[in-house]
Coordinates of C-alpha atoms in Angstrom, one line a residue:
X1 CA 0.0 0.0 0.0
X2 CA 2.8 2.4 0.9
X3 CA 4.6 2.0 -2.4
X4 CA 1.3 2.6 -4.3
X5 CA 0.5 5.7 -2.3
X6 CA 4.1 7.0 -2.8
X7 CA 3.9 6.3 -6.6
X8 CA 0.6 8.1 -6.9
X9 CA 1.8 11.0 -4.8
X10 CA 5.0 11.4 -6.9
X11 CA 2.9 11.2 -10.2
X12 CA 0.6 14.0 -8.9
X13 CA 3.5 16.1 -7.8
X14 CA 5.1 15.7 -11.2
X15 CA 1.9 16.7 -13.0
X16 CA 1.5 19.8 -10.8
X17 CA 5.1 20.8 -11.7
X18 CA 4.3 20.2 -15.4
X19 CA 1.1 22.2 -15.3
X20 CA 2.7 25.2 -13.6
X21 CA 6.1 25.4 -15.3
X22 CA 5.2 24.8 -19.0
X23 CA 8.8 23.8 -19.5
X24 CA 8.3 20.1 -19.8
X25 CA 9.5 18.8 -23.2
X26 CA 7.1 16.8 -25.3
X27 CA 8.8 13.5 -24.6
X28 CA 8.6 14.1 -20.9
X29 CA 5.0 15.2 -21.2
X30 CA 4.1 12.0 -23.1
X31 CA 5.7 9.8 -20.4
X32 CA 3.9 11.6 -17.6
X33 CA 0.7 11.3 -19.5
X34 CA 1.0 7.6 -19.9
X35 CA 2.0 7.2 -16.3
X36 CA -1.0 9.3 -15.3
X37 CA -3.4 7.1 -17.3
X38 CA -1.9 3.8 -16.3
X39 CA -2.0 4.6 -12.6
X40 CA -5.5 6.1 -12.6
X41 CA -7.1 3.2 -10.8
X42 CA -4.4 3.1 -8.1
X43 CA -4.9 6.8 -7.4
X44 CA -8.6 6.4 -7.2
X45 CA -8.2 3.8 -4.5
X46 CA -5.7 5.9 -2.6
X47 CA -8.1 8.9 -2.4
X48 CA -6.6 11.0 -5.2
X49 CA -9.4 10.6 -7.6
X50 CA -10.9 14.1 -7.4
X51 CA -7.5 15.8 -7.6
X52 CA -6.5 13.6 -10.6
X53 CA -9.6 14.6 -12.4
X54 CA -8.5 18.2 -12.2
X55 CA -5.0 17.4 -13.2
X56 CA -6.2 15.4 -16.1
X57 CA -7.8 18.5 -17.5
X58 CA -4.7 20.5 -16.8
X59 CA -2.4 17.9 -18.4
X60 CA -4.6 17.8 -21.5
X61 CA -4.5 21.5 -21.8
X62 CA -0.7 21.4 -21.4
X63 CA -0.3 18.6 -24.0
X64 CA -1.7 21.0 -26.6
X65 CA 0.9 23.6 -25.8
X66 CA 3.3 22.6 -28.5
X67 CA 5.3 25.8 -29.2
X68 CA 7.2 28.2 -27.0
X69 CA 6.1 31.8 -27.2
X70 CA 9.0 32.8 -29.5
X71 CA 8.2 29.9 -31.8
X72 CA 4.6 31.0 -31.9
X73 CA 5.5 34.5 -32.9
X74 CA 7.7 33.3 -35.8
X75 CA 5.0 30.9 -37.1
X76 CA 3.2 32.1 -40.2
X77 CA -0.5 32.2 -40.1
X78 CA -2.3 29.1 -41.5
X79 CA -5.9 28.2 -42.1
X80 CA -5.3 24.6 -40.9
X81 CA -8.0 23.2 -38.5
X82 CA -5.6 23.1 -35.6
X83 CA -4.6 26.8 -36.0
X84 CA -8.2 27.9 -36.3
X85 CA -9.0 26.1 -33.0
X86 CA -6.0 27.5 -31.2
X87 CA -6.8 31.0 -32.4
X88 CA -10.4 30.8 -31.0
X89 CA -11.3 32.1 -27.5
X90 CA -10.3 29.7 -24.8
X91 CA -13.9 29.0 -23.7
X92 CA -14.8 28.0 -27.3
X93 CA -11.8 25.8 -28.0
X94 CA -13.2 22.7 -26.2
X95 CA -16.3 22.7 -28.3
X96 CA -14.4 23.1 -31.5
X97 CA -12.2 20.1 -30.5
X98 CA -15.4 18.2 -29.5
X99 CA -16.5 18.5 -33.2
X100 CA -12.9 17.6 -34.3
X101 CA -12.4 20.9 -36.1
X102 CA -8.7 20.5 -35.4
X103 CA -8.7 17.2 -37.2
X104 CA -10.6 17.8 -40.5
X105 CA -9.8 14.4 -42.1
X106 CA -13.0 12.9 -40.8
X107 CA -15.0 15.7 -42.4
X108 CA -13.3 15.1 -45.7
X109 CA -14.0 11.4 -45.6
X110 CA -17.7 12.2 -45.0
X111 CA -17.8 14.8 -47.6
X112 CA -16.0 13.1 -50.5
X113 CA -18.7 10.5 -51.3
X114 CA -21.1 13.4 -51.6
X115 CA -18.9 15.1 -54.2
X116 CA -18.6 11.9 -56.2
X117 CA -22.4 11.6 -56.4
X118 CA -23.0 15.2 -57.2
X119 CA -20.3 15.1 -59.9
X120 CA -21.8 12.0 -61.4
X121 CA -25.2 13.6 -61.5
X122 CA -24.0 16.6 -63.4
X123 CA -25.2 17.0 -67.0
X124 CA -22.8 15.8 -69.7
X125 CA -20.2 18.4 -70.5
X126 CA -21.0 20.4 -67.3
X127 CA -19.1 21.0 -64.1
X128 CA -20.8 19.8 -60.9
X129 CA -23.1 22.3 -59.1
X130 CA -20.8 24.5 -57.0
X131 CA -23.6 25.7 -54.8
X132 CA -24.6 22.1 -54.1
X133 CA -21.0 21.1 -53.3
X134 CA -20.8 24.1 -50.8
X135 CA -24.1 23.1 -49.2
X136 CA -23.0 19.5 -48.7
X137 CA -19.6 20.7 -47.4
X138 CA -21.4 22.7 -44.7
X139 CA -23.6 19.7 -43.9
X140 CA -20.6 17.3 -43.7
X141 CA -18.9 19.7 -41.3
X142 CA -22.0 19.9 -39.0
X143 CA -22.9 16.2 -39.2
X144 CA -19.4 15.0 -38.6
X145 CA -19.3 17.3 -35.6
X146 CA -22.6 16.0 -34.4
X147 CA -21.4 12.4 -34.8
X148 CA -18.2 13.0 -32.8
X149 CA -20.2 14.7 -30.1
X150 CA -22.6 11.6 -29.9
X151 CA -19.6 9.3 -29.9
X152 CA -17.8 11.2 -27.1
X153 CA -21.0 11.2 -25.0
X154 CA -21.4 7.4 -25.4
X155 CA -17.7 6.7 -24.9
X156 CA -16.7 9.0 -22.1
X157 CA -15.7 6.1 -19.8
X158 CA -13.9 4.2 -22.5
X159 CA -12.0 7.3 -23.7
X160 CA -10.6 7.9 -20.2
X161 CA -8.8 4.6 -20.4
X162 CA -7.2 5.1 -23.8
X163 CA -4.1 7.3 -24.1
X164 CA -5.0 8.7 -27.5
X165 CA -8.5 9.8 -26.5
X166 CA -8.2 10.6 -22.8
X167 CA -7.8 14.3 -23.5
X168 CA -11.0 14.6 -25.5
X169 CA -13.2 17.4 -23.9
X170 CA -15.9 15.2 -22.5
X171 CA -13.5 12.5 -21.2
X172 CA -11.2 15.0 -19.6
X173 CA -14.1 16.9 -18.0
X174 CA -13.7 20.2 -19.9
X175 CA -17.2 19.8 -21.1
X176 CA -20.0 18.0 -19.2
X177 CA -22.4 15.6 -20.9
X178 CA -25.2 18.1 -20.5
X179 CA -23.1 20.8 -22.2
X180 CA -22.3 18.4 -25.0
X181 CA -26.0 17.5 -25.4
X182 CA -26.9 21.2 -25.8
X183 CA -24.1 21.6 -28.3
X184 CA -25.3 18.6 -30.1
X185 CA -28.8 20.1 -30.4
X186 CA -27.3 23.3 -31.9
X187 CA -25.3 21.3 -34.5
X188 CA -28.3 19.2 -35.5
X189 CA -30.5 22.3 -35.8
X190 CA -28.0 23.9 -38.2
X191 CA -27.7 20.6 -40.1
X192 CA -31.5 20.5 -40.4
X193 CA -31.4 24.0 -41.9
X194 CA -29.0 22.7 -44.6
X195 CA -31.2 19.7 -45.2
X196 CA -34.3 21.8 -45.7
X197 CA -32.6 23.5 -48.6
X198 CA -33.0 20.3 -50.6
X199 CA -36.0 18.7 -52.3
X200 CA -38.5 16.7 -50.3
X201 CA -37.1 13.3 -51.5
X202 CA -33.7 14.3 -50.2
X203 CA -35.0 15.6 -46.9
X204 CA -36.6 12.3 -46.2
X205 CA -33.5 10.4 -47.4
X206 CA -31.2 12.5 -45.3
X207 CA -33.3 12.3 -42.2
X208 CA -33.4 8.5 -42.4
X209 CA -29.6 8.5 -41.8
X210 CA -29.9 9.9 -38.3
X211 CA -30.5 6.5 -36.8
X212 CA -27.1 5.4 -38.1
X213 CA -25.4 8.5 -36.7
X214 CA -26.8 7.8 -33.2
X215 CA -26.3 4.1 -33.0
X216 CA -22.9 3.7 -34.7
X217 CA -20.9 4.5 -31.5
X218 CA -22.6 1.6 -29.8
X219 CA -21.6 -1.0 -32.4
X220 CA -18.1 -1.4 -31.1
X221 CA -19.7 -2.9 -27.9
X222 CA -21.6 -5.6 -29.7
X223 CA -19.9 -6.5 -32.9
X224 CA -16.4 -6.8 -34.5
X225 CA -17.8 -5.0 -37.5
X226 CA -18.3 -1.4 -36.3
X227 CA -16.3 -0.2 -39.3
X228 CA -19.1 -1.7 -41.6
X229 CA -21.7 0.4 -39.8
X230 CA -19.5 3.4 -40.1
X231 CA -19.4 2.7 -43.8
X232 CA -23.2 2.7 -44.0
X233 CA -23.2 6.0 -42.1
X234 CA -20.3 7.9 -43.8
X235 CA -21.3 7.1 -47.3
X236 CA -25.0 8.1 -47.1
X237 CA -24.0 11.2 -49.1
X238 CA -23.4 8.9 -52.1
X239 CA -27.1 8.5 -52.2
X240 CA -28.1 11.9 -51.0
X241 CA -25.9 13.8 -53.5
X242 CA -27.5 12.3 -56.5
X243 CA -31.0 12.8 -55.1
X244 CA -30.3 16.4 -54.3
X245 CA -29.4 17.1 -58.0
X246 CA -31.8 14.8 -59.8
X247 CA -34.8 14.7 -57.4
X248 CA -34.5 11.0 -56.7
X249 CA -32.0 8.1 -56.7
X250 CA -31.1 6.2 -59.9
X251 CA -30.2 3.0 -58.1
X252 CA -28.2 1.6 -61.0
X253 CA -25.6 4.2 -60.2
X254 CA -26.2 5.1 -56.6
X255 CA -26.1 1.6 -55.2
X256 CA -22.7 0.7 -56.8
X257 CA -21.3 4.0 -55.7
X258 CA -22.6 3.5 -52.1
X259 CA -21.3 0.0 -52.0
X260 CA -17.8 1.2 -53.1
X261 CA -17.8 3.9 -50.5
X262 CA -18.7 1.3 -47.8
X263 CA -15.8 -0.9 -48.9
X264 CA -13.5 2.1 -48.9
X265 CA -14.5 2.9 -45.3
X266 CA -13.7 -0.7 -44.3
X267 CA -10.2 -0.2 -45.7
X268 CA -9.3 3.1 -44.1
X269 CA -11.1 2.7 -40.8
X270 CA -9.6 -0.8 -40.2
X271 CA -6.2 0.8 -40.6
X272 CA -7.3 3.6 -38.2
X273 CA -8.5 1.0 -35.7
X274 CA -5.1 -0.6 -35.5
X275 CA -3.9 2.5 -33.6
X276 CA -5.9 1.6 -30.6
X277 CA -6.1 -2.2 -30.7
X278 CA -4.1 -2.8 -27.5
X279 CA -6.3 -0.3 -25.6
X280 CA -9.4 -1.7 -27.2
X281 CA -8.6 -5.2 -25.8
X282 CA -8.1 -3.7 -22.3
X283 CA -11.4 -1.8 -22.3
X284 CA -13.4 -4.5 -24.0
X285 CA -14.4 -2.9 -27.3
X286 CA -14.4 -4.6 -30.7
X287 CA -13.1 -3.7 -34.2
X288 CA -12.2 -5.2 -37.5
X289 CA -8.6 -4.6 -36.6
X290 CA -8.9 -7.0 -33.6
X291 CA -10.8 -9.6 -35.7
X292 CA -8.5 -9.5 -38.8
X293 CA -5.2 -9.2 -36.8
X294 CA -2.3 -10.4 -39.0
X295 CA -4.7 -11.2 -41.8
X296 CA -5.6 -7.5 -42.1
X297 CA -3.8 -6.9 -45.4
X298 CA -5.5 -9.8 -47.1
X299 CA -9.0 -8.5 -46.0
X300 CA -8.1 -5.0 -47.1
X301 CA -7.1 -6.3 -50.5
X302 CA -10.5 -8.0 -50.8
X303 CA -12.3 -4.8 -49.8
X304 CA -10.2 -2.8 -52.4
X305 CA -11.1 -5.2 -55.2
X306 CA -14.8 -4.9 -54.2
X307 CA -14.6 -1.1 -54.1
X308 CA -13.0 -0.9 -57.5
X309 CA -15.5 -3.3 -59.0
X310 CA -18.4 -1.1 -57.7
X311 CA -16.8 2.0 -59.2
X312 CA -16.4 0.3 -62.6
X313 CA -20.1 -0.6 -62.5
X314 CA -21.1 2.9 -61.5
X315 CA -18.9 4.4 -64.3
X316 CA -20.3 2.1 -66.9
X317 CA -23.9 2.8 -65.9
X318 CA -23.1 6.6 -65.9
X319 CA -21.4 6.3 -69.3
X320 CA -18.2 7.7 -68.0
X321 CA -15.2 8.3 -70.2
X322 CA -11.5 7.8 -70.2
X323 CA -10.4 10.3 -67.5
X324 CA -12.7 8.5 -65.0
X325 CA -11.1 5.1 -65.6
X326 CA -7.6 6.7 -65.5
X327 CA -8.6 8.1 -62.1
X328 CA -9.7 4.6 -61.1
X329 CA -6.3 3.3 -62.0
X330 CA -4.6 5.9 -59.9
X331 CA -7.0 5.0 -57.0
X332 CA -6.1 1.3 -57.4
X333 CA -2.3 2.1 -57.3
X334 CA -2.8 4.4 -54.2
X335 CA -4.8 1.7 -52.3
X336 CA -2.3 -1.0 -53.3
X337 CA 0.6 1.1 -52.0
X338 CA -1.3 2.0 -48.9
X339 CA -2.1 -1.6 -48.0
X340 CA 1.4 -2.9 -48.9
X341 CA 3.4 -0.3 -47.0
X342 CA 1.2 0.2 -43.9
X343 CA 2.8 -1.0 -40.7
X344 CA -0.3 -2.1 -38.7
X345 CA 1.7 -2.3 -35.5
X346 CA 2.9 1.3 -35.7
X347 CA 0.3 3.8 -34.7
X348 CA 2.0 6.8 -36.4
X349 CA 2.1 5.0 -39.7
X350 CA -1.5 3.9 -39.4
X351 CA -2.5 7.5 -39.0
X352 CA -0.4 8.6 -41.9
X353 CA -1.9 6.0 -44.3
X354 CA -5.4 6.7 -42.9
X355 CA -5.0 10.4 -43.6
X356 CA -3.8 9.8 -47.2
X357 CA -7.3 8.7 -48.1
X358 CA -8.4 12.3 -48.5
X359 CA -6.1 12.6 -51.6
X360 CA -7.5 9.3 -52.9
X361 CA -11.1 10.7 -52.7
X362 CA -10.1 13.9 -54.4
X363 CA -8.4 12.0 -57.2
X364 CA -11.6 10.1 -57.8
X365 CA -13.7 13.3 -57.7
X366 CA -11.4 15.0 -60.3
X367 CA -11.6 11.9 -62.5
X368 CA -15.4 12.0 -62.4
X369 CA -15.5 15.7 -63.3
X370 CA -13.0 15.3 -66.1
X371 CA -14.8 12.3 -67.4
X372 CA -18.1 14.1 -67.4
X373 CA -16.7 17.1 -69.2
X374 CA -15.4 14.8 -72.0
X375 CA -18.9 13.4 -72.6
X376 CA -20.0 16.5 -74.5
X377 CA -17.1 16.3 -77.0
X378 CA -18.0 12.7 -77.7
X379 CA -21.7 13.6 -78.4
X380 CA -20.6 16.4 -80.7

């Protein structure tokens, strides 16, 4: 008992020093953070739980303090998500981080299937509707934020036990569940305003996806396929984008496109899930990463083949032209390289490969646009 109490007291003392001095290097801060999380249960038993909760919030705040004052002054202004969040008022920052504005990759992955569908629905020889692209971009930002808020409310207790997620605003105590609920209401209200700008068919179709948004975070508790449910959720825009432009879905093109998006999500989110597989085992949540384990690359190759097949079917049904299929070839090379080179046992590499999927989605979008522009010249 005495060694445990001494270890807990030393950890708390070190964290106090870190929070006050702001001179702890990143490597030291990371070590203290891991020690802090691993000894959480011991501190709770020794009576330090309430103090550790406060220090958790301080440490999370300190962990985001990357640059010294002089370095901050020299840094050129950037419109990156992280800089926008850091430039916001202090009381607003936790809410921006709750909706992951500092990590926009998730918004991109939600938005890109919408752009594919909108571009495919454009008239031959025409660019996609820019206003519709902007409207869906706003909706993707809001709905991704709402989804993250729901996820963090459901997973508060799990997130506390995982080093990568322990500093999320709800898990760290910066934002209460009630505050998160009110913020969620605001995001969904704004998203509804965006949805109401569409036709009635699209409004009904878009509203039907809300059940997926709410229930997805629970899937990791009951199935090893939460990534599949995420795929159903994140690629709803492949259906909605076409309906918003055309007034209803042409299933001969929407279904293959939706299917391909789901397969794509299984690829990138399985890679993403490998970052947390050790912590997931400890806290008792499931994922395709845990199910596939060392067979992951074989499964990802199968998902890639299915994705490309669906895109070929969608392209044929949409009478796409050479630039589209050239883009598909580039997508195939990108995915093959991604799967071949990823180190599933190295979290940093998993994140790098996961993030590269934004470029993949943009390549496909540009291929659809270029292929559609070429249709007119063929008809002439």
